[in-house]
Every structure is written in C-alpha cells, then in structure tokens.
JSON list of C-alpha atoms in Angstrom, two decimals:
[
{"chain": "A", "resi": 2, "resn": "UNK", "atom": "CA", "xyz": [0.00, 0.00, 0.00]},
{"chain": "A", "resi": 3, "resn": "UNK", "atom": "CA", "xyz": [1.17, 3.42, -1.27]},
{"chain": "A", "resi": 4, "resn": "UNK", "atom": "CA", "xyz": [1.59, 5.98, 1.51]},
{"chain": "A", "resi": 5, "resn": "UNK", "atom": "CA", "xyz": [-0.33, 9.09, 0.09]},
{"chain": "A", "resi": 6, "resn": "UNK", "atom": "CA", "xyz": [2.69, 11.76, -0.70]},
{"chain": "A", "resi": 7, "resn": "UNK", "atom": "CA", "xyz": [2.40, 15.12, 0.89]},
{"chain": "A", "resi": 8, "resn": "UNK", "atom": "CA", "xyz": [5.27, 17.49, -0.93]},
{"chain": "A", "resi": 9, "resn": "UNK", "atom": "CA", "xyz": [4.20, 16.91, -4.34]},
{"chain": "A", "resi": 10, "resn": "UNK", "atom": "CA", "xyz": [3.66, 19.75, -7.15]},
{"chain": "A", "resi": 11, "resn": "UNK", "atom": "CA", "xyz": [1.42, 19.83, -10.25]},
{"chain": "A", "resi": 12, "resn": "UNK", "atom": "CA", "xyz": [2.27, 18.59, -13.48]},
{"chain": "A", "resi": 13, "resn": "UNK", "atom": "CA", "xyz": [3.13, 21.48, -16.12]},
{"chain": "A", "resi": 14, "resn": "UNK", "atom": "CA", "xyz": [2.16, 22.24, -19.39]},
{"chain": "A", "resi": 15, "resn": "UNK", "atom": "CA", "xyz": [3.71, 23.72, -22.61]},
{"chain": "A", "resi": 16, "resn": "UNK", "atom": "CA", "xyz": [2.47, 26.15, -24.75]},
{"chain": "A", "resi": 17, "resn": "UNK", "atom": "CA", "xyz": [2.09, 25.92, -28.50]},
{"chain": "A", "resi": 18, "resn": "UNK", "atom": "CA", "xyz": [-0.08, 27.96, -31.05]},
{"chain": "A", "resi": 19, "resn": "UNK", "atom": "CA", "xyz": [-2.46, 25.28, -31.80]},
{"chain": "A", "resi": 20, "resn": "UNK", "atom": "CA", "xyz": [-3.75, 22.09, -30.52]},
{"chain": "A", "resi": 21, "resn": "UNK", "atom": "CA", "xyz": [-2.82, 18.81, -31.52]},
{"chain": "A", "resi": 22, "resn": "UNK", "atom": "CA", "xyz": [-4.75, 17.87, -34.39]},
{"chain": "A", "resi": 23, "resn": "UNK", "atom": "CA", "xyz": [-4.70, 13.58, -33.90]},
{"chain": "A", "resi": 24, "resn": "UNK", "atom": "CA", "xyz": [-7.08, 11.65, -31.85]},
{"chain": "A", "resi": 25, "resn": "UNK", "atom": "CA", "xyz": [-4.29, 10.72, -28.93]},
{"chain": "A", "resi": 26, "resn": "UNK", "atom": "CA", "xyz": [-5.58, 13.38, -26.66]},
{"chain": "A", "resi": 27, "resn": "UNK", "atom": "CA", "xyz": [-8.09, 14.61, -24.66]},
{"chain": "A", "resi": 28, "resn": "UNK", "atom": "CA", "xyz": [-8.66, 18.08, -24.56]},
{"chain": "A", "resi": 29, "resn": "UNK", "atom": "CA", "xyz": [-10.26, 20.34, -21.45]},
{"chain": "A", "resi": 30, "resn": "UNK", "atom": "CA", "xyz": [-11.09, 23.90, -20.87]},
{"chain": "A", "resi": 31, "resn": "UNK", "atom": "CA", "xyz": [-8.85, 26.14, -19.38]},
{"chain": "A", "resi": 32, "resn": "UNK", "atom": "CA", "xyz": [-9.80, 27.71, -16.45]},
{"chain": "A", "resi": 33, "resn": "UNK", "atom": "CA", "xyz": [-8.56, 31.02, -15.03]},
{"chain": "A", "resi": 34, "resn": "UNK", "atom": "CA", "xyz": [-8.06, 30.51, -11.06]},
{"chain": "A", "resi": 35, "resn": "UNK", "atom": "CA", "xyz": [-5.51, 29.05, -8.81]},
{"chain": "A", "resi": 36, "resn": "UNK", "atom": "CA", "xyz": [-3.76, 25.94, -9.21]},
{"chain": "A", "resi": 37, "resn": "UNK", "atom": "CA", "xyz": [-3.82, 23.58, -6.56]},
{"chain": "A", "resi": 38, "resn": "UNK", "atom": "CA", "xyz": [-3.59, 20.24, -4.80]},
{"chain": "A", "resi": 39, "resn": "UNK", "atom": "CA", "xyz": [-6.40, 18.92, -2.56]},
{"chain": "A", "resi": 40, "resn": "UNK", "atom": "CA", "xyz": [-5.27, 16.10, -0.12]},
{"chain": "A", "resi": 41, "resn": "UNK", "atom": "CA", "xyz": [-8.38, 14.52, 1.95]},
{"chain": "A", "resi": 42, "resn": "UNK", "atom": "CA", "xyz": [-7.22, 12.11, 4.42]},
{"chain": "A", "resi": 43, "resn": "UNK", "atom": "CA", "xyz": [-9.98, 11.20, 6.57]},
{"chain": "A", "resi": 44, "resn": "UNK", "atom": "CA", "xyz": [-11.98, 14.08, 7.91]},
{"chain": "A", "resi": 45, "resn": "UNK", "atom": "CA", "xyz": [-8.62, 16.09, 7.41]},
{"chain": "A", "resi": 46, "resn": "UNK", "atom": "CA", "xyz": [-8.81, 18.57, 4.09]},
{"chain": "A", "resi": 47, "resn": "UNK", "atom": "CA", "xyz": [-5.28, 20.26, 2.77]},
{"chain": "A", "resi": 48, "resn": "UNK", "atom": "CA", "xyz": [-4.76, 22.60, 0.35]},
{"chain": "A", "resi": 49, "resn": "UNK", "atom": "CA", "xyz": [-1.24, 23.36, -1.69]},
{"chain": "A", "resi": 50, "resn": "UNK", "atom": "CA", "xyz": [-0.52, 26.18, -4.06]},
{"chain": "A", "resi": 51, "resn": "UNK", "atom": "CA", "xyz": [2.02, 24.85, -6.96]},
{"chain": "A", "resi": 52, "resn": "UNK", "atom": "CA", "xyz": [4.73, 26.34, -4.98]},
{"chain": "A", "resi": 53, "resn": "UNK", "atom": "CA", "xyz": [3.47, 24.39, -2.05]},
{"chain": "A", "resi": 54, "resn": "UNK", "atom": "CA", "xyz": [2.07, 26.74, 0.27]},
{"chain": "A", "resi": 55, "resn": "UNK", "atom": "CA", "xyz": [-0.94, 25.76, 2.73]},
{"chain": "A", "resi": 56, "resn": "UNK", "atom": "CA", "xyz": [-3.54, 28.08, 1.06]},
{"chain": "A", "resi": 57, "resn": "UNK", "atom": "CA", "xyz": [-6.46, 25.79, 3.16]},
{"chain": "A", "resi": 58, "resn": "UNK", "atom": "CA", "xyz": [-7.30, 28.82, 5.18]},
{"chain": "A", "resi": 59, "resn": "UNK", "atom": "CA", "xyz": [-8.16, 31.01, 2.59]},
{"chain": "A", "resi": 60, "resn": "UNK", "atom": "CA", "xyz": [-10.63, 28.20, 0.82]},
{"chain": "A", "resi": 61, "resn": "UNK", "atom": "CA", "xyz": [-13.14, 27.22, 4.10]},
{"chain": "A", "resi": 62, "resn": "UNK", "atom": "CA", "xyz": [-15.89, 26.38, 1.88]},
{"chain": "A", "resi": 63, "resn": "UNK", "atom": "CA", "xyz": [-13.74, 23.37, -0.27]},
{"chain": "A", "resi": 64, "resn": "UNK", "atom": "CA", "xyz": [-13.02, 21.36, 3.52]},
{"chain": "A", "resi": 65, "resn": "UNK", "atom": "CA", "xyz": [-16.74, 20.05, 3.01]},
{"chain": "A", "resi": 66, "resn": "UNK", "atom": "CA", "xyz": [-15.63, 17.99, 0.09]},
{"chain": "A", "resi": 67, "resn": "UNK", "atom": "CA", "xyz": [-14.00, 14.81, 2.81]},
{"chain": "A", "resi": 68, "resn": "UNK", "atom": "CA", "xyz": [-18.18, 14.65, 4.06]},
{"chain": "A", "resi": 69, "resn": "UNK", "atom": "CA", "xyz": [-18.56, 14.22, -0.09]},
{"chain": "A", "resi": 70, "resn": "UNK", "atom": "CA", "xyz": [-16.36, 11.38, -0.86]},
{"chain": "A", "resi": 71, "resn": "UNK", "atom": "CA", "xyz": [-16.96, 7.71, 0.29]},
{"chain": "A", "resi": 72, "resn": "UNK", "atom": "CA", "xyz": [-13.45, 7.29, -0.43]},
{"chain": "A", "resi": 73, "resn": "UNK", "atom": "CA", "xyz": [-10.79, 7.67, 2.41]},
{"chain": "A", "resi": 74, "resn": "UNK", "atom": "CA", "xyz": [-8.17, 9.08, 1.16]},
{"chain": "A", "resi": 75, "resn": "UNK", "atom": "CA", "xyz": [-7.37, 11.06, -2.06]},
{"chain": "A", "resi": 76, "resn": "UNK", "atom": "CA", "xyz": [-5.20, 13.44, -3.94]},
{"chain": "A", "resi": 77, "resn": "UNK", "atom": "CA", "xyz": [-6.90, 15.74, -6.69]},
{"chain": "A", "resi": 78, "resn": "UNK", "atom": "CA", "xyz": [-5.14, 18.08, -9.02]},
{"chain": "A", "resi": 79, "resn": "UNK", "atom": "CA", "xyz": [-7.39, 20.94, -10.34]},
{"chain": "A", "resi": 80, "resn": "UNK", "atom": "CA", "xyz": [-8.09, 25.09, -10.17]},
{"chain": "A", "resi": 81, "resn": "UNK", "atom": "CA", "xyz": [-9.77, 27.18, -8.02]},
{"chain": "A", "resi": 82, "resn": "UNK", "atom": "CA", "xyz": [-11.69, 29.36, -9.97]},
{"chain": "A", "resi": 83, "resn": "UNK", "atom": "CA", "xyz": [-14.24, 32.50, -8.98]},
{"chain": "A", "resi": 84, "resn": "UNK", "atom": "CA", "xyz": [-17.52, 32.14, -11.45]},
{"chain": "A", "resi": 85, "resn": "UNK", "atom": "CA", "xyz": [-18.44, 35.50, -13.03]},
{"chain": "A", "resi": 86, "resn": "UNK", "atom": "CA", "xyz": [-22.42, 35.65, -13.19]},
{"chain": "A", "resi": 87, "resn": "UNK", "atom": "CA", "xyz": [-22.05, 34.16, -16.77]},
{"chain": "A", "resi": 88, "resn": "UNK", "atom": "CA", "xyz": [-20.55, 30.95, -15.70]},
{"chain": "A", "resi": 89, "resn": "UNK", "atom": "CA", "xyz": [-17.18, 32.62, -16.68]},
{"chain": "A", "resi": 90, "resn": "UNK", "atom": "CA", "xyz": [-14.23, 32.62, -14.62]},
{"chain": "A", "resi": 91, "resn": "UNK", "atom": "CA", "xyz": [-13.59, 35.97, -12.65]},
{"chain": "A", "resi": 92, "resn": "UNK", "atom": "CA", "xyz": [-9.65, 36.27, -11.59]},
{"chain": "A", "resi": 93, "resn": "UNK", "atom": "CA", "xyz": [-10.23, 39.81, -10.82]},
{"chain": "A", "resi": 94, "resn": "UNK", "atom": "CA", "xyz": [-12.80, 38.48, -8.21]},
{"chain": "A", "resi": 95, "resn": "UNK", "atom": "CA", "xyz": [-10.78, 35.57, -7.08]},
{"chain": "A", "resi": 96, "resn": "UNK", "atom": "CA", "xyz": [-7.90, 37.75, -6.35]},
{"chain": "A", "resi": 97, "resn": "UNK", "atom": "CA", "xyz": [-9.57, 39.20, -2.70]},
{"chain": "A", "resi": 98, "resn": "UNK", "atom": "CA", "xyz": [-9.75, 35.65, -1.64]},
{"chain": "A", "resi": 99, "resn": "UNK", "atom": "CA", "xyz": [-6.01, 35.01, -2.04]},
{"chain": "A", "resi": 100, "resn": "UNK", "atom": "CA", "xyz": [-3.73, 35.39, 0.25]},
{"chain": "A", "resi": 101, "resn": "UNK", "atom": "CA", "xyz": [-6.24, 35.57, 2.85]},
{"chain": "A", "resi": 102, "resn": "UNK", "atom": "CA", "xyz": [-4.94, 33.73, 6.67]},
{"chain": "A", "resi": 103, "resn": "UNK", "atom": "CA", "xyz": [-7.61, 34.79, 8.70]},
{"chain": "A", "resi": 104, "resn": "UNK", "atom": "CA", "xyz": [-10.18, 32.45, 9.25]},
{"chain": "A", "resi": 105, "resn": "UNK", "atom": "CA", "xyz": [-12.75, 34.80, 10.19]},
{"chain": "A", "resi": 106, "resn": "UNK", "atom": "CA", "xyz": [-12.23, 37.20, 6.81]},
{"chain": "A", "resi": 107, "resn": "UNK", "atom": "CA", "xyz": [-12.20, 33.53, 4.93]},
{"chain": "A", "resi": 108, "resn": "UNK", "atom": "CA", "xyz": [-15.65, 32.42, 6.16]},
{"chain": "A", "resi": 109, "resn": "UNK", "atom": "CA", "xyz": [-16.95, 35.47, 5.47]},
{"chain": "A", "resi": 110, "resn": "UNK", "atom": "CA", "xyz": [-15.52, 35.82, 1.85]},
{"chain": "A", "resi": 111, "resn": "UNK", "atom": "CA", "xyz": [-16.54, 32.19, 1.24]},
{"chain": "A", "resi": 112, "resn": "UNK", "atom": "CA", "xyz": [-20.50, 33.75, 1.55]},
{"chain": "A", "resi": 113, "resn": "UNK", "atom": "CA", "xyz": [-19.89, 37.09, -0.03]},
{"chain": "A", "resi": 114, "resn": "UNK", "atom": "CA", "xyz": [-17.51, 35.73, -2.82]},
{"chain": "A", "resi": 115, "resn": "UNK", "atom": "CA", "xyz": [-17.47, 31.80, -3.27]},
{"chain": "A", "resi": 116, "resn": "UNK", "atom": "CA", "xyz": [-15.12, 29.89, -5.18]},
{"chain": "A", "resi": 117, "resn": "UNK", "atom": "CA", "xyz": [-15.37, 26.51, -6.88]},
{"chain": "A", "resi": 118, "resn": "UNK", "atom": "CA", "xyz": [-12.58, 23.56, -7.35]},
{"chain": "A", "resi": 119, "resn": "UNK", "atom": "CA", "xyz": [-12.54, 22.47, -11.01]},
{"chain": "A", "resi": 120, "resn": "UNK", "atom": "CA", "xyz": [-10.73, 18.70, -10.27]},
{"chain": "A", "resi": 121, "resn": "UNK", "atom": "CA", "xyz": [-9.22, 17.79, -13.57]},
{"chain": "A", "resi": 122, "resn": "UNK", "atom": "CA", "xyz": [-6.92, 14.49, -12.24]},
{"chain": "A", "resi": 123, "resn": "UNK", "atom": "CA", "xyz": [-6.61, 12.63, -9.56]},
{"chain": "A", "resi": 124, "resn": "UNK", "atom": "CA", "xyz": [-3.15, 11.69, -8.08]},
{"chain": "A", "resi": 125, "resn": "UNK", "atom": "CA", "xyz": [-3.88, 9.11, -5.38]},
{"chain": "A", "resi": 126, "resn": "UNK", "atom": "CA", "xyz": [-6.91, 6.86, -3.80]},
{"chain": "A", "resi": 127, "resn": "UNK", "atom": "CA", "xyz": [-7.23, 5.02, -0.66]},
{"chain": "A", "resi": 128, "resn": "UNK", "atom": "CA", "xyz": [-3.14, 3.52, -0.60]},
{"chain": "A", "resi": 129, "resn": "UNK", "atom": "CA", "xyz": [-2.49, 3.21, -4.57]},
{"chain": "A", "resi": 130, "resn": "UNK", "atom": "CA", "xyz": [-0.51, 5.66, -6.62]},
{"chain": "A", "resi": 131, "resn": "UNK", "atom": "CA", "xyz": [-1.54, 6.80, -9.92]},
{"chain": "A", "resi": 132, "resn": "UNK", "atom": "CA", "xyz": [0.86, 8.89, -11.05]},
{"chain": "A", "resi": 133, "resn": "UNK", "atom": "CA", "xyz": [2.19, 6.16, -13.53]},
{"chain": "A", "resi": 134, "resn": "UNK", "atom": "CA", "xyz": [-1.27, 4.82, -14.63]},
{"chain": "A", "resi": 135, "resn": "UNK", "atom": "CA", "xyz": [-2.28, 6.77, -18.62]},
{"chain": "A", "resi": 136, "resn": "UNK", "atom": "CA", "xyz": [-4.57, 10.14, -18.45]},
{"chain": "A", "resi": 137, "resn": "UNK", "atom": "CA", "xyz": [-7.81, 7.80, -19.47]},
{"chain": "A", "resi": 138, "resn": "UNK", "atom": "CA", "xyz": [-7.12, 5.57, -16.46]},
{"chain": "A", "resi": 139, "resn": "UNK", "atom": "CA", "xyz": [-6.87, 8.63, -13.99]},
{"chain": "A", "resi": 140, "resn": "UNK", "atom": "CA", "xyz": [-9.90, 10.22, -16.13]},
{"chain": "A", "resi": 141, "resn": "UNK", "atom": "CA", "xyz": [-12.13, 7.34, -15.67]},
{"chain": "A", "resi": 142, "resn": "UNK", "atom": "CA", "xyz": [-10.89, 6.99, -11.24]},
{"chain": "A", "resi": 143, "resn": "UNK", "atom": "CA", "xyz": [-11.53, 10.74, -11.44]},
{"chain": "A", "resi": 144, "resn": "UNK", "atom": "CA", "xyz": [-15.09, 10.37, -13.05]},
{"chain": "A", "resi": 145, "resn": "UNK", "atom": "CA", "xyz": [-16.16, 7.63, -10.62]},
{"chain": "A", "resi": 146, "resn": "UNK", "atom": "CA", "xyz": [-15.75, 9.54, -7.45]},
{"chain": "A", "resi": 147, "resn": "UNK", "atom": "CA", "xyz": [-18.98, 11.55, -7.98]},
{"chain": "A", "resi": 148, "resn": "UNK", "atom": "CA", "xyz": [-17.73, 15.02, -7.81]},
{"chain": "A", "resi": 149, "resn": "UNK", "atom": "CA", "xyz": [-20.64, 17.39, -8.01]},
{"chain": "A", "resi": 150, "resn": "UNK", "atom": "CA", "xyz": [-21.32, 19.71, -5.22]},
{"chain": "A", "resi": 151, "resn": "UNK", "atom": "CA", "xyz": [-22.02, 22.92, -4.32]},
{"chain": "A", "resi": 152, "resn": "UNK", "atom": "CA", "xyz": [-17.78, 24.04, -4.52]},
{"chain": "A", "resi": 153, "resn": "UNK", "atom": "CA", "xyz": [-16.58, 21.22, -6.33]},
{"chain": "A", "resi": 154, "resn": "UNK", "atom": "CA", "xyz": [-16.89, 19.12, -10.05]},
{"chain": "A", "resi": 155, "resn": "UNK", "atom": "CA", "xyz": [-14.97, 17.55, -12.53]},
{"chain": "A", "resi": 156, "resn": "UNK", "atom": "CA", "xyz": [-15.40, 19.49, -16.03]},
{"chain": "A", "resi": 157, "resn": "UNK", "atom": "CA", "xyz": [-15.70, 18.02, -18.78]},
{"chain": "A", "resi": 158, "resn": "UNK", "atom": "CA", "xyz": [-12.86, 16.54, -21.04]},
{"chain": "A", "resi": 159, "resn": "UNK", "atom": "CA", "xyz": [-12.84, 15.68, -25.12]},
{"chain": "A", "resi": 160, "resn": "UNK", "atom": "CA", "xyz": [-11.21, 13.02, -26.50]},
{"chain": "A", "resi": 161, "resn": "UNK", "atom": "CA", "xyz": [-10.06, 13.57, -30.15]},
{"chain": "A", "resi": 162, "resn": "UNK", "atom": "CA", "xyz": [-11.98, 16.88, -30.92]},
{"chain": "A", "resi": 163, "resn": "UNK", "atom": "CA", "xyz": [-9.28, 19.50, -30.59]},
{"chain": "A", "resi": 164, "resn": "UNK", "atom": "CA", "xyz": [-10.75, 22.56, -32.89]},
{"chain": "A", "resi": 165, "resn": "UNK", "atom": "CA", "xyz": [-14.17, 21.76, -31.61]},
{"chain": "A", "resi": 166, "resn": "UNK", "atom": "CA", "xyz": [-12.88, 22.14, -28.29]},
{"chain": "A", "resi": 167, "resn": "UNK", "atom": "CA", "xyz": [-10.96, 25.06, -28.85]},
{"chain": "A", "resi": 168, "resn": "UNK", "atom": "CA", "xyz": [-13.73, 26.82, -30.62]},
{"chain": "A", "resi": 169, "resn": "UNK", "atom": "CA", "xyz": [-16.21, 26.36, -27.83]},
{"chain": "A", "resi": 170, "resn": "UNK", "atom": "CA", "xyz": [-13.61, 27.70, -25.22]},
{"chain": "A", "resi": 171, "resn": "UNK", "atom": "CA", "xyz": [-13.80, 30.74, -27.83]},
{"chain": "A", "resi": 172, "resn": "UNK", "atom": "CA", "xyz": [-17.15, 30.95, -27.67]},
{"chain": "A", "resi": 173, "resn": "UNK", "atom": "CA", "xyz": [-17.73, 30.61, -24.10]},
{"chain": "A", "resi": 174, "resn": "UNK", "atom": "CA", "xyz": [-15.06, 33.23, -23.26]},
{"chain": "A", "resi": 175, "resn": "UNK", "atom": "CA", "xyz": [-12.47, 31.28, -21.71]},
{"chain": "A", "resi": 176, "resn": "UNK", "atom": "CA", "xyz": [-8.74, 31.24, -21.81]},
{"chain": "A", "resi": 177, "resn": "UNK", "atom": "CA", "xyz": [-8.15, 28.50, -24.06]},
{"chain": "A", "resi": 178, "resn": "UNK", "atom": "CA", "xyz": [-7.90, 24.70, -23.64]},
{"chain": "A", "resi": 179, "resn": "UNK", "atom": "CA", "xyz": [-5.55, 22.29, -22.65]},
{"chain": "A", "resi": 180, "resn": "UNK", "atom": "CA", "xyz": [-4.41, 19.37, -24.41]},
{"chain": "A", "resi": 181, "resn": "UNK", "atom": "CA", "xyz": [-3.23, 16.08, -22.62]},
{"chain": "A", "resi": 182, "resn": "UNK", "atom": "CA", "xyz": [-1.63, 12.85, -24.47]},
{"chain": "A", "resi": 183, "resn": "UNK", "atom": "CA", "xyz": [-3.94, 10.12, -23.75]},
{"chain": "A", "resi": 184, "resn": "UNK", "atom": "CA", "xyz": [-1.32, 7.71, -22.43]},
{"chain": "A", "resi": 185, "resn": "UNK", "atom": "CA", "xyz": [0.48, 10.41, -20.61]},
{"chain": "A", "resi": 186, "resn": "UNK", "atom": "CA", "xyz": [1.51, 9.27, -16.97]},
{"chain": "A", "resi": 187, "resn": "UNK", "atom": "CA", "xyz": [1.40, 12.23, -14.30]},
{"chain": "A", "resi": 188, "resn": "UNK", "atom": "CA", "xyz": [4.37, 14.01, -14.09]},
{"chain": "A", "resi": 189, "resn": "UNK", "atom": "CA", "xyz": [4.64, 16.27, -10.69]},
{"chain": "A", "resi": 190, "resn": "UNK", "atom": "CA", "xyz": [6.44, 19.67, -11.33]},
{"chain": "A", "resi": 191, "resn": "UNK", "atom": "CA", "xyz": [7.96, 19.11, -15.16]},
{"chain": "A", "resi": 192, "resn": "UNK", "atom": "CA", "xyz": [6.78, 20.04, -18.52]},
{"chain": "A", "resi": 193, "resn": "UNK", "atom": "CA", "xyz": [7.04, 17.02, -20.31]},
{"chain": "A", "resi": 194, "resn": "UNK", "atom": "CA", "xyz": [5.33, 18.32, -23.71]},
{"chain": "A", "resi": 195, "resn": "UNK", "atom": "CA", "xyz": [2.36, 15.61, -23.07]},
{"chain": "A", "resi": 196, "resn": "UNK", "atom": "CA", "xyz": [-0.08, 18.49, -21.86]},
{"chain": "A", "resi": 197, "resn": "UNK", "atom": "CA", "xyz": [-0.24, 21.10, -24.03]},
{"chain": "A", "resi": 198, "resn": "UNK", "atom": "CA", "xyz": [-1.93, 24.58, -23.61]},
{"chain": "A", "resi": 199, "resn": "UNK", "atom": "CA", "xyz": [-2.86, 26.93, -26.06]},
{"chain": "A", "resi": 200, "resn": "UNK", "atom": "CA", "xyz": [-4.68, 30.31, -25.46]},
{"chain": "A", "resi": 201, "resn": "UNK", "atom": "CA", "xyz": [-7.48, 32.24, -27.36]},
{"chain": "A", "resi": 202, "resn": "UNK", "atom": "CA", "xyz": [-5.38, 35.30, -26.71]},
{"chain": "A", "resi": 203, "resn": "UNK", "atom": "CA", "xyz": [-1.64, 35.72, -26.60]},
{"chain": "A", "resi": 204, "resn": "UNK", "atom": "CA", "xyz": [-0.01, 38.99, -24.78]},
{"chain": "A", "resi": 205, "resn": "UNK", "atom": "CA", "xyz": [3.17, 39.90, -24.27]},
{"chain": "A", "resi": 206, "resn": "UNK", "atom": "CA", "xyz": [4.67, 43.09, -22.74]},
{"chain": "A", "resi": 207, "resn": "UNK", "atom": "CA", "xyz": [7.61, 45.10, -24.63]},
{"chain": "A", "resi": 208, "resn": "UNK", "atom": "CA", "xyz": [8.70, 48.23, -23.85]},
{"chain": "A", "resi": 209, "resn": "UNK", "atom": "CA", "xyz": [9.46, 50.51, -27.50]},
{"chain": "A", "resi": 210, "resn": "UNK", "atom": "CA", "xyz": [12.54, 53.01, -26.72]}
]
C-alpha cells in the first residue's frame, strides 16, 4: 500500500499555437483561477498552491468535500476558480480571496464571494498511486468519485476533438484549452510536452525606446 505523498507539485504544461490535431488526446477547458492540490485524508482537508504553500485557510468552503467522498483518502489536481455571473471565470474576483490567513475574513468571503474547485486528475486513492497509470485511467478513477457539489466538479474533457474544443472555449469566453496525451503518466512539477496549452489570446509586454 502506497503511503499518500504530501510534498508533491502539479504537473506542467507547454504552450504551443495550436492544438494537436490527432485523436491521442483529450482536450479540457482552461480555467482562469488558482492551481492547486487537494489532499483529503480522513476528515482532514489540505490545500497546496504549486509552490506548495498551505492556502487551506483562505478556501473554508472546499473542507466540506471529505463529508462528499466515500473514499478515504485522495489526492486531486485541479483550479480554483471564482464564477463571473455568466458561468465565466472571474480572476479579478478571485484575487480578494487570495492570500487571505484569517479564518474569520475567509468564512466570510466564502458567503460574499465563493469559489469553486474544477478537479481535472486525480493523483492518489485510498493507498495506490496513480501517477504512472495513462490520463484515461486517472480520467475514468476521477469520473467515478462523484464530484458534483455545491464548490466542487470535474469538467468536462474531449477526446479527439481538438478545434471543436478550442472553438467552444472561444465561444464561451475562456482562456483556451488544454491538451493532454492520452497515455500520458502524471508528471509532478515538469513540462514534459504531453499536456499542451494553447490560449485564445496571446499577450506579451515590450517596452518601444
């Protein structure tokens, strides 16, 4: 039995200009939040930023997700995100609950300004790694836990449609989508080239002299 690790960071991805045009991946929205890992162990909820920083504090409303799961104990990769009215994501909202470490202000925020955990992969359940099982094997654990409450879900992910995919994150108004090789393992804190991201909108800042 796998002892569930508590120092890991999230996978990466790289960017390119357009998405993979085969049928080997699966393609999901990006969303526009904070990156982070959710460990529930028991009753016990923690929260990591990608640069591993406790950031449960700040998040009160995500701790209900261990009353959620029947499972025991599990690692989840996905974003925080704050919805816009639209359904779209908000990180001009989200930014007041960042950085937030008192509890009080954090409950409070959590009414006034709730945020939702998009879980795109799961890392570990109940003893057994998964880091070196493919995406669609992770994808399908992921699916089964049931993840639809009133802070959390799993969005939805397309296999083989890449424009489609990237067209309706253009329509919708998000950031762009992200691309992930089918048989990819999970690969904490490098940027193997097997998840892909590519934007609606690129931006870079120059300065002209």
């Amino acid at each position: 039995m796998a002892v569930m690790p508590t120092d890991l960071v999230p996978m990466l991805t790289t960017l390119r200009k357009e998405p993979p045009a085969d049928e080997r991946w699966a393609f999901e929205m990006k969303w526009d939040g904070v990156r982070a890992l959710i460990a529930v162990d028991g009753a016990r909820v923690r929260i990591t930023s990608r640069n591993r920083l406790d950031i449960t504090t700040a998040y009160p409303e995500l701790r209900g997700l261990s009353e959620h799961l029947e499972v025991k104990r599990v690692l989840l990769d996905g974003e925080i995100v704050r919805l816009d009215a639209r359904g779209r994501p908000d990180f001009a909202a989200l930014q007041k609950r960042m950085h937030v470490s008192s509890a009080d202000a954090a409950r409070q925020l959590a009414s006034s300004d709730p945020v939702v955990f998009f879980a795109f992969d799961v890392l570990h359940l109940d003893g057994r790694s998964l880091l070196s099982s493919p995406y669609t094997e992770r994808r399908a654990v992921l699916d089964a836990l049931g993840l639809d409450g009133p802070s959390w879900q799993v969005p939805p992910a397309f296999e083989g449609a890449g424009e489609a995919a990237f067209e309706a994150s253009r329509s919708r108004g998000l950031e762009g989508v992200v691309a992930k090789r089918l048989a990819s393992a999970y690969h904490p804190g490098k940027r193997t080239g097997e998840w892909i991201k590519v934007k609606n909108v690129l931006a870079q800042e120059v300065v002209v002299g």
